[in-house]
Short mmCIF file of C-alpha atoms (C1' of nucleotides) in Angstrom, two decimals:
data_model
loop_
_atom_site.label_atom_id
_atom_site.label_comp_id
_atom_site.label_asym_id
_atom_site.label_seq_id
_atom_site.Cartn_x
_atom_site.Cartn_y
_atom_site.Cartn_z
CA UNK A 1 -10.76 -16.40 44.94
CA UNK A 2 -12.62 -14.37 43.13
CA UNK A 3 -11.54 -12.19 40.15
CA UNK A 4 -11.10 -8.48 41.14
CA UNK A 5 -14.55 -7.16 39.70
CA UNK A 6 -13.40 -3.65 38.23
CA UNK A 7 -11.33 -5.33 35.96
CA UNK A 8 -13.95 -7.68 34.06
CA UNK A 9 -15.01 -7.19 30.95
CA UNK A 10 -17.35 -8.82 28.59
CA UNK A 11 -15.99 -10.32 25.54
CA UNK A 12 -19.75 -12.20 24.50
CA UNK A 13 -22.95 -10.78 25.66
CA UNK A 14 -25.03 -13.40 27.67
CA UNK A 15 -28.57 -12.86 26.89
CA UNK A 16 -29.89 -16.17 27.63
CA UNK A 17 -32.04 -15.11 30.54
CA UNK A 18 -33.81 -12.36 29.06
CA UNK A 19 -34.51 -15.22 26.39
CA UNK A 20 -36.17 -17.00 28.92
CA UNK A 21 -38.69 -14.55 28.81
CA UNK A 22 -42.14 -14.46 27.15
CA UNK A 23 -42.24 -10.55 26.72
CA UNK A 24 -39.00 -9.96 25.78
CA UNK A 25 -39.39 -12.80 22.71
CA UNK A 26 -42.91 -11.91 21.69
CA UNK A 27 -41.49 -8.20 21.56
CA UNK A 28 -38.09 -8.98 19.79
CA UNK A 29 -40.16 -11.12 17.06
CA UNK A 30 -43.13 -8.59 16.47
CA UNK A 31 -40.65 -5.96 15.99
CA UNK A 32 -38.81 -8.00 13.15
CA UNK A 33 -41.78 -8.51 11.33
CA UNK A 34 -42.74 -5.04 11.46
CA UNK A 35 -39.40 -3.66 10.55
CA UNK A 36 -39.81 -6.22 7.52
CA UNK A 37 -43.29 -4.90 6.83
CA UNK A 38 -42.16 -1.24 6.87
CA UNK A 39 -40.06 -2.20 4.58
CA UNK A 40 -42.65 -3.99 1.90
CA UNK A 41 -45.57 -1.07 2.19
CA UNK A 42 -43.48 1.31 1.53
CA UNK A 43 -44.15 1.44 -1.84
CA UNK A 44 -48.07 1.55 -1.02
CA UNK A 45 -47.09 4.45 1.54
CA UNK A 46 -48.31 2.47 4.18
CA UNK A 47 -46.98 2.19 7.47
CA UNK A 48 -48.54 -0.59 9.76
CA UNK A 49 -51.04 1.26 11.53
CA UNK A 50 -52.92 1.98 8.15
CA UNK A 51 -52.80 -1.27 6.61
CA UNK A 52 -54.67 -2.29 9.87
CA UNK A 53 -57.14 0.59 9.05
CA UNK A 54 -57.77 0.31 5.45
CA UNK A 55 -58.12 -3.78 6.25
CA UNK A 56 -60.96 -3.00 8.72
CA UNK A 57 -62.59 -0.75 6.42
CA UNK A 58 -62.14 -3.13 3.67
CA UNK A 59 -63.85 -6.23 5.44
CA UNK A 60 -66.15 -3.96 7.36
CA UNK A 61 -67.53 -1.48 5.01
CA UNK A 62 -69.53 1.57 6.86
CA UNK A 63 -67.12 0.98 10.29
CA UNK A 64 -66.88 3.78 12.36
CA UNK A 65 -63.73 5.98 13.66
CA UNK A 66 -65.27 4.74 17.27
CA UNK A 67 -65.07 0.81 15.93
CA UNK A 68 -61.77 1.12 14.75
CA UNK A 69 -60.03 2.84 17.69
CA UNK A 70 -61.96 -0.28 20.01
CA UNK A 71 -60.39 -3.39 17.22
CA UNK A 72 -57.27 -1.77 17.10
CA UNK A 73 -56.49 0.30 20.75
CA UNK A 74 -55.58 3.66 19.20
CA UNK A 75 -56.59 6.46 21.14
CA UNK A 76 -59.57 8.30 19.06
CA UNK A 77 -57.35 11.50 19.14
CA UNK A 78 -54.67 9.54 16.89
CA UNK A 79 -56.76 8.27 14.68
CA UNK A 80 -58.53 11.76 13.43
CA UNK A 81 -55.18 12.50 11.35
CA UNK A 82 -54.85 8.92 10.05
CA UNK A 83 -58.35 9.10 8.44
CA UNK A 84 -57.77 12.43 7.23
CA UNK A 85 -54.53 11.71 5.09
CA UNK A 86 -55.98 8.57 3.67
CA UNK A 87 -59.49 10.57 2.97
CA UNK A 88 -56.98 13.52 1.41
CA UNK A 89 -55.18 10.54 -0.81
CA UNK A 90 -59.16 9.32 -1.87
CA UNK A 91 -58.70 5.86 -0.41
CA UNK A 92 -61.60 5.95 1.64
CA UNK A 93 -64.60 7.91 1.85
CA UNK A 94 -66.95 9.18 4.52
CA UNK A 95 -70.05 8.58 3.95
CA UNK A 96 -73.02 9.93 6.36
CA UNK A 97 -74.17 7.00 9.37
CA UNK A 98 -77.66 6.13 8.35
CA UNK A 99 -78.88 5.65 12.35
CA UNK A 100 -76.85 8.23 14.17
CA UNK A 101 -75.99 11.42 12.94
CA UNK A 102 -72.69 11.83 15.39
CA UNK A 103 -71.15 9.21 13.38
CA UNK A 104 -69.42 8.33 10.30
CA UNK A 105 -69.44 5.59 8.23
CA UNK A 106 -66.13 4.79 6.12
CA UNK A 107 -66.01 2.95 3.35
CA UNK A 108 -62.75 2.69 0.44
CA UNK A 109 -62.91 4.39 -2.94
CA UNK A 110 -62.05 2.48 -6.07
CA UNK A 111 -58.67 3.43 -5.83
CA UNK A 112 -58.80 2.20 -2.07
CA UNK A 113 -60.26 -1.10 -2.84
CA UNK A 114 -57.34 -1.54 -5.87
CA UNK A 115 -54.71 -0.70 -3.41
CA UNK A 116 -55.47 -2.73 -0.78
CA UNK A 117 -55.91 -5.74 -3.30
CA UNK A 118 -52.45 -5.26 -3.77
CA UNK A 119 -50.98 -4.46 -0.32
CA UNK A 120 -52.98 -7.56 0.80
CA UNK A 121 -51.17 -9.67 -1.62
CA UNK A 122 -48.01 -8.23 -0.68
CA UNK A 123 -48.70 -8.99 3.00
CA UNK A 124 -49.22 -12.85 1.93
CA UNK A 125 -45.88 -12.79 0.36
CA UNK A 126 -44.16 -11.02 3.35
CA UNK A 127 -46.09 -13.27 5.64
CA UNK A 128 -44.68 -16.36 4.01
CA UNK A 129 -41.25 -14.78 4.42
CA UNK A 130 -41.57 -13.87 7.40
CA UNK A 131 -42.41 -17.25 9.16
CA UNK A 132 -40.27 -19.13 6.54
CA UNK A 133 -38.71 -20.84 8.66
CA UNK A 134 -41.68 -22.52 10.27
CA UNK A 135 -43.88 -25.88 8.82
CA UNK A 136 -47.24 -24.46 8.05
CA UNK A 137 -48.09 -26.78 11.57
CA UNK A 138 -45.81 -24.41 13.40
CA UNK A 139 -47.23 -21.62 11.83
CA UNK A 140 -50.72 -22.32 12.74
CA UNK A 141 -49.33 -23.36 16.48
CA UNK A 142 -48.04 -20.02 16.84
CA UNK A 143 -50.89 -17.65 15.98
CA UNK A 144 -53.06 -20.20 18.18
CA UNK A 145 -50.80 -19.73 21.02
CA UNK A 146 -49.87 -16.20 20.73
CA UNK A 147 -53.79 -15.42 20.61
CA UNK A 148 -54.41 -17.37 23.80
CA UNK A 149 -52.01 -14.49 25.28
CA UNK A 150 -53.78 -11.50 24.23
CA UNK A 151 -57.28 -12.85 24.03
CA UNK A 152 -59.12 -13.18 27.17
CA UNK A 153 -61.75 -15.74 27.78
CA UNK A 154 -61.44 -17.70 24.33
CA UNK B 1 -79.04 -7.24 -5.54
CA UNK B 2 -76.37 -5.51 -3.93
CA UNK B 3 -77.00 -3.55 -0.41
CA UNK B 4 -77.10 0.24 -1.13
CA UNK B 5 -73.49 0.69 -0.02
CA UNK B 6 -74.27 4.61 2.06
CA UNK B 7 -76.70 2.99 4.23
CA UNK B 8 -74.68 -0.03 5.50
CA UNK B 9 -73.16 0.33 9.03
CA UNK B 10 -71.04 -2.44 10.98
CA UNK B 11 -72.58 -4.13 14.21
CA UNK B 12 -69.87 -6.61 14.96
CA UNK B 13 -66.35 -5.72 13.70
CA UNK B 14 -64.95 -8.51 11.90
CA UNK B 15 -61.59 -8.66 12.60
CA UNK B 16 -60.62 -12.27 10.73
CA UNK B 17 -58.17 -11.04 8.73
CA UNK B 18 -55.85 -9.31 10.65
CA UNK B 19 -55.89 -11.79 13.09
CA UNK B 20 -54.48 -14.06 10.43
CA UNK B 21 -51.53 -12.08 9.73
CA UNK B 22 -47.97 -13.26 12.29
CA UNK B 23 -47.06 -9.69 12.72
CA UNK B 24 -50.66 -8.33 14.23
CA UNK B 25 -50.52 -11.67 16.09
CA UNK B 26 -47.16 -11.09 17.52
CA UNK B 27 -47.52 -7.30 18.27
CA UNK B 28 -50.73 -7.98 20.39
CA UNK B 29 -49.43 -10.52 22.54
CA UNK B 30 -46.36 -8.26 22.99
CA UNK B 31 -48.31 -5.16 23.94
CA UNK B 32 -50.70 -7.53 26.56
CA UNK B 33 -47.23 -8.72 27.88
CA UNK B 34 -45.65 -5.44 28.13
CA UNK B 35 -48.88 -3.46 29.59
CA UNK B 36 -48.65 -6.59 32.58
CA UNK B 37 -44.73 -5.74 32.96
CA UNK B 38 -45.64 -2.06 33.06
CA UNK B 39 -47.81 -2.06 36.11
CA UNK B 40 -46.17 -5.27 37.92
CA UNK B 41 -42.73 -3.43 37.88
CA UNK B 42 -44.05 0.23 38.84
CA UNK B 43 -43.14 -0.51 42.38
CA UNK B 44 -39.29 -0.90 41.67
CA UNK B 45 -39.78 2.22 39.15
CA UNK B 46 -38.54 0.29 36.46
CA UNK B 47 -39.89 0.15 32.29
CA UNK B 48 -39.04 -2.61 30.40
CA UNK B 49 -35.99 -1.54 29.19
CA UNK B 50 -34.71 -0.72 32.52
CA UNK B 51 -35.11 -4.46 33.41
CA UNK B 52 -33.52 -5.50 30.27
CA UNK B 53 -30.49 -2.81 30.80
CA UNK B 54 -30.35 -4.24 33.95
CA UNK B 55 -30.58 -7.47 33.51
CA UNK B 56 -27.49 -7.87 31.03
CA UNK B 57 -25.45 -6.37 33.72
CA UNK B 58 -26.57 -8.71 36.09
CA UNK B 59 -25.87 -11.63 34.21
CA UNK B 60 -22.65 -9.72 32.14
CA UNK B 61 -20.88 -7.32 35.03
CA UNK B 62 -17.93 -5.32 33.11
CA UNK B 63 -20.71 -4.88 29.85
CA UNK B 64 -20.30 -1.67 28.01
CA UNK B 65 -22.73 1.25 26.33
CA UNK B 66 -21.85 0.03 23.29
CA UNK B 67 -22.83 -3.95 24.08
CA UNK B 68 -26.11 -3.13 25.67
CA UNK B 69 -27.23 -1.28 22.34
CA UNK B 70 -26.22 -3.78 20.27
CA UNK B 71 -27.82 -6.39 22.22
CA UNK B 72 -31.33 -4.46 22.71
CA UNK B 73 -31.00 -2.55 19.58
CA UNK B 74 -31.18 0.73 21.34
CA UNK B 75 -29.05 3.58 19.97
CA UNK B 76 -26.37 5.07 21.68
CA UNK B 77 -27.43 8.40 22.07
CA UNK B 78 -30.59 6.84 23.45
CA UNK B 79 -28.79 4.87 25.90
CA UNK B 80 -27.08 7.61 27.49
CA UNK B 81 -30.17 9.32 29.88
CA UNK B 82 -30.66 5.69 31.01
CA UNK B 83 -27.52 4.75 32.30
CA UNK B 84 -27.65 8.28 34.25
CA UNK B 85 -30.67 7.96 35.14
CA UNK B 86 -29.96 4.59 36.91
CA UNK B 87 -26.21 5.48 38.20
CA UNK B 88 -28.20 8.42 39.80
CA UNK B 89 -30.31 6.26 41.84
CA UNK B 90 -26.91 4.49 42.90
CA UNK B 91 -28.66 0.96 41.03
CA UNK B 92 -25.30 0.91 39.17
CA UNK B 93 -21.35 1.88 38.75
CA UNK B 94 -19.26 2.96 35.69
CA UNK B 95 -15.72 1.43 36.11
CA UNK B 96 -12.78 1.95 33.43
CA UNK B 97 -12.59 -1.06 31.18
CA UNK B 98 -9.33 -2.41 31.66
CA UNK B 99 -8.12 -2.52 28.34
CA UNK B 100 -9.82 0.28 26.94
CA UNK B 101 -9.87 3.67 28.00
CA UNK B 102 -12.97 5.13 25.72
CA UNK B 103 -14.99 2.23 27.01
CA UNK B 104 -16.59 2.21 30.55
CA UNK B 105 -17.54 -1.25 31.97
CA UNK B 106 -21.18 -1.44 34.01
CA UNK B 107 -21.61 -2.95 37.37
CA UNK B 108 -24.50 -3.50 39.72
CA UNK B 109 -23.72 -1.75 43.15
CA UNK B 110 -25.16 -3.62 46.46
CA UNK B 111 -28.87 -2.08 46.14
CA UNK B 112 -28.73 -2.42 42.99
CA UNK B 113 -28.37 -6.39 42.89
CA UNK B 114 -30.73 -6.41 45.81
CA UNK B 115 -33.86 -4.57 43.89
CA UNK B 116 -32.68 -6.78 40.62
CA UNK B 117 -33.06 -10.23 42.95
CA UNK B 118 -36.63 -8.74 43.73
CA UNK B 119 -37.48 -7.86 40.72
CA UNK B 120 -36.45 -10.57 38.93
CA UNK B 121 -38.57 -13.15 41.04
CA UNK B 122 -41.54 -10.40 40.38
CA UNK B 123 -40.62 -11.39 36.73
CA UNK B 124 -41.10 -14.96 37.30
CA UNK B 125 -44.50 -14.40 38.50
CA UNK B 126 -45.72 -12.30 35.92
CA UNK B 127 -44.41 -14.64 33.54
CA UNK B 128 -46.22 -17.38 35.32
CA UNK B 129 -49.23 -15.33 34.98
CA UNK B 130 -49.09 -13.83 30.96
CA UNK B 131 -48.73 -17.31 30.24
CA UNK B 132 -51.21 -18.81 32.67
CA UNK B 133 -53.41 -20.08 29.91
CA UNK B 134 -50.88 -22.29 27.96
CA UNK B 135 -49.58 -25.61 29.38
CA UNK B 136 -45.48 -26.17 30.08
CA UNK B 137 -44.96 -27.63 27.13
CA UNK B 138 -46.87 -25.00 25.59
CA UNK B 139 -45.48 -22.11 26.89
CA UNK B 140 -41.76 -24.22 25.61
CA UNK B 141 -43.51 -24.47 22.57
CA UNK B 142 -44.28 -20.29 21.97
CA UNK B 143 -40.78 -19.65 22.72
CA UNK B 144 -39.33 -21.66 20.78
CA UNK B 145 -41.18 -20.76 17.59
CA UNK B 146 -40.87 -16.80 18.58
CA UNK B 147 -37.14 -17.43 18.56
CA UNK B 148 -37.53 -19.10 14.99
CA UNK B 149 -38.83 -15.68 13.42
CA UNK B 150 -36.18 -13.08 15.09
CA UNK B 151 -33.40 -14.99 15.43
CA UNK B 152 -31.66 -15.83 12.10
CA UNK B 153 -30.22 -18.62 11.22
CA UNK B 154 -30.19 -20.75 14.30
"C1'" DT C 1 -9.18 5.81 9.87
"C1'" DA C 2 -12.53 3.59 13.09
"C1'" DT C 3 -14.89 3.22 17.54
"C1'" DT C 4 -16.88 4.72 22.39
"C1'" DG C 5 -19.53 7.75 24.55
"C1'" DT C 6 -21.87 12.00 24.27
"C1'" DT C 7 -24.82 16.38 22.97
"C1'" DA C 8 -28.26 18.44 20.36
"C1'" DT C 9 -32.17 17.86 17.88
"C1'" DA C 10 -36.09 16.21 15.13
"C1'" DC C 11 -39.63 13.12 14.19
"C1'" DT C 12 -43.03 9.67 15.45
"C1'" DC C 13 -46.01 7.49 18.74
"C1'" DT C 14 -48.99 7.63 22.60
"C1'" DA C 15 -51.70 9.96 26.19
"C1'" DT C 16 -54.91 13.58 28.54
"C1'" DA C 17 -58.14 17.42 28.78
"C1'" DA C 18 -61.71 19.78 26.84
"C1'" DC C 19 -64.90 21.15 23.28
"C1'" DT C 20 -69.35 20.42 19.69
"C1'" DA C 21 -72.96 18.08 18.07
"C1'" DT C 22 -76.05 14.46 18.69
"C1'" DA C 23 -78.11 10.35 21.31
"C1'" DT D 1 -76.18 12.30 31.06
"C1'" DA D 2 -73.47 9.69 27.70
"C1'" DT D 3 -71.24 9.06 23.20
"C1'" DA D 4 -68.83 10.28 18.33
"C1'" DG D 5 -65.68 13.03 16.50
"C1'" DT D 6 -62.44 16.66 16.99
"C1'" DT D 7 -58.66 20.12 18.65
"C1'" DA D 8 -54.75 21.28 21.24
"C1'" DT D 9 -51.03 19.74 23.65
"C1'" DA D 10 -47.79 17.10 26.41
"C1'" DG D 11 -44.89 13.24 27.04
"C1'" DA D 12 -42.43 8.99 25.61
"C1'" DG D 13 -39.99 6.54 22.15
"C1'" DT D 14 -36.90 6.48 18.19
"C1'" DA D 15 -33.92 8.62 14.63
"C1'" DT D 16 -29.74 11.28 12.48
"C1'" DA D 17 -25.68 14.42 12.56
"C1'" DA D 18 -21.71 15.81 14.69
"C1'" DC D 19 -18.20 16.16 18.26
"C1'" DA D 20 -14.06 14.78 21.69
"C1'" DA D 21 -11.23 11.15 23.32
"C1'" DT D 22 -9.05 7.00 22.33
"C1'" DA D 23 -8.01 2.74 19.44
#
DNA sequence: TATTGTTATACTCTATAACTATA
DNA sequence: TATAGTTATAGAGTATAACAATA
C-alpha cells in the first residue's frame, strides 16, 4: 500500500538525477571556480569579466571593443562601462585604429601590463587549486572535453 | 626592432590563454549547455531552474523551501516567486509537513508529473545532443571529472 | 535562541532600441 | 547600406536586512 503522500517528508535530498546531467554539472563546477576566483582578484579589483578583458588586450595588443565583445559574447553595450573604469584606473589605453577611424585600438599601460603579470600568476595558483584534485592527465582530459562542447566544428 | 606599438591592430584574436584556464573552460561549455536548455524547454515554459526545482520534487515529494535552496544554492527569498509562480500554474501543491508546522512539504499535482515525464525525456535528448560530439565513455568521463572540482571531498 | 518562509529592496548582469561617425 | 562605438533603458539574476510564526 502505498504511504499516504501528504504526510512524506524528506529527511536527505536525492539529487542524483539532476547529477546525471551534463548542464547541471558543467554549471555547478564553473560556478565554484568562479566563486573561488572572485575570491583571489579581489585584491587586483578584478571581477572575472575583466581579467578576461585585460588578458585579451594583453596577448592581443591594439584589439578592438568590437573583437572583444565577438571572443568573449558580451553585448557591446556592456562592455562601454567596463573599458571605461579600467581606462579611468590607467590600465589600458586607447590608442587611435591606424586603418579605420570608427575604431579603437586598446592596448595596457605600464601599470596594466604589471598588474596583469601578477593577476596571471595568481590565476596559475588558483588554477592549480582549483583542479587539485585531478592528475595533470585529468586535467588536460577535461579542458579537451569541455571544449569539444562549446566549440563547434574543431 | 620593436613594431611601433599605436599602429598595431589585431586580425585574428588570439584567444590561447584563456582557453587554458578550467574556469573559462567550464563557464563556456555551461553557457552552450544552458542556451540549448533555454530554447529546447521554451515549449513547457520552463528555465533551468524551474526544471531543477522541479525535478527534486519529482524525485523527493514532501521536499521543503528550505531543502531546495540548499540543494541549488538559491536563496530563500529568491525561491519564494518560483514556487508561486509554479503552484499558480497548478504544476505543484504545498502540503503541511507533518512534523513541522513552519515547514511546508512540495508535491507534484497530476499535470504537473505529466509535463515533468515530458520534459524530462526532452532532457534526455538534449543531453544526447550537447554531448553529441564525445563518445559514452567520454561523456562518463566529463562527468565524472566535473564532479571532482564542485563536489568536495568525495 | 534558532529556523522556516516571507517581504522589501538593492545591486549586478544581460538584453534591446536607437543614435553618431565612419566605412 | 553596413559597421564601431555609444547612450538610455528594461529585464533577469543575485544579494542583504528584517519580520512573523514556530521549533
Amino acid at each position: 500500500m502505498a504511504p499516504k503522500e501528504s504526510s512524506t517528508f524528506v529527511t536527505e535530498v536525492d539529487t542524483s538525477y539532476l547529477e546525471s546531467l551534463m548542464g547541471y554539472n558543467a554549471r555547478r563546477a564553473a560556478l565554484a571556480i568562479i566563486e573561488s576566483f572572485l575570491r583571489h582578484m579581489a585584491v587586483y579589483e578584478l571581477r572575472p569579466v575583466d581579467f578576461s578583458v585585460l588578458s585579451l588586450i594583453t596577448h592581443n595588443p591594439g584589439i578592438t571593443s568590437r573583437q572583444l565583445c565577438s571572443a568573449l559574447s558580451i553585448l557591446p553595450p556592456n562592455l562601454v562601462g567596463m573599458i571605461n573604469a579600467l581606462e579611468k584606473r590607467e590600465l589600458i589605453a586607447r590608442r587611435p585604429h591606424p586603418h579605420d577611424r570608427r575604431a579603437t585600438g586598446l592596448h595596457l599601460t605600464e601599470a596594466g601590463q604589471k598588474l596583469m603579470r601578477d593577476a596571471e600568476h595568481t590565476a596559475s595558483e588558483l588554477e592549480a587549486q582549483a583542479t587539485g584534485r585531478l592528475s595533470a592527465t585529468e586535467r588536460k582530459t577535461l579542458m579537451r572535453l569541455l571544449q569539444k562542447i562549446y566549440i563547434k566544428a574543431k
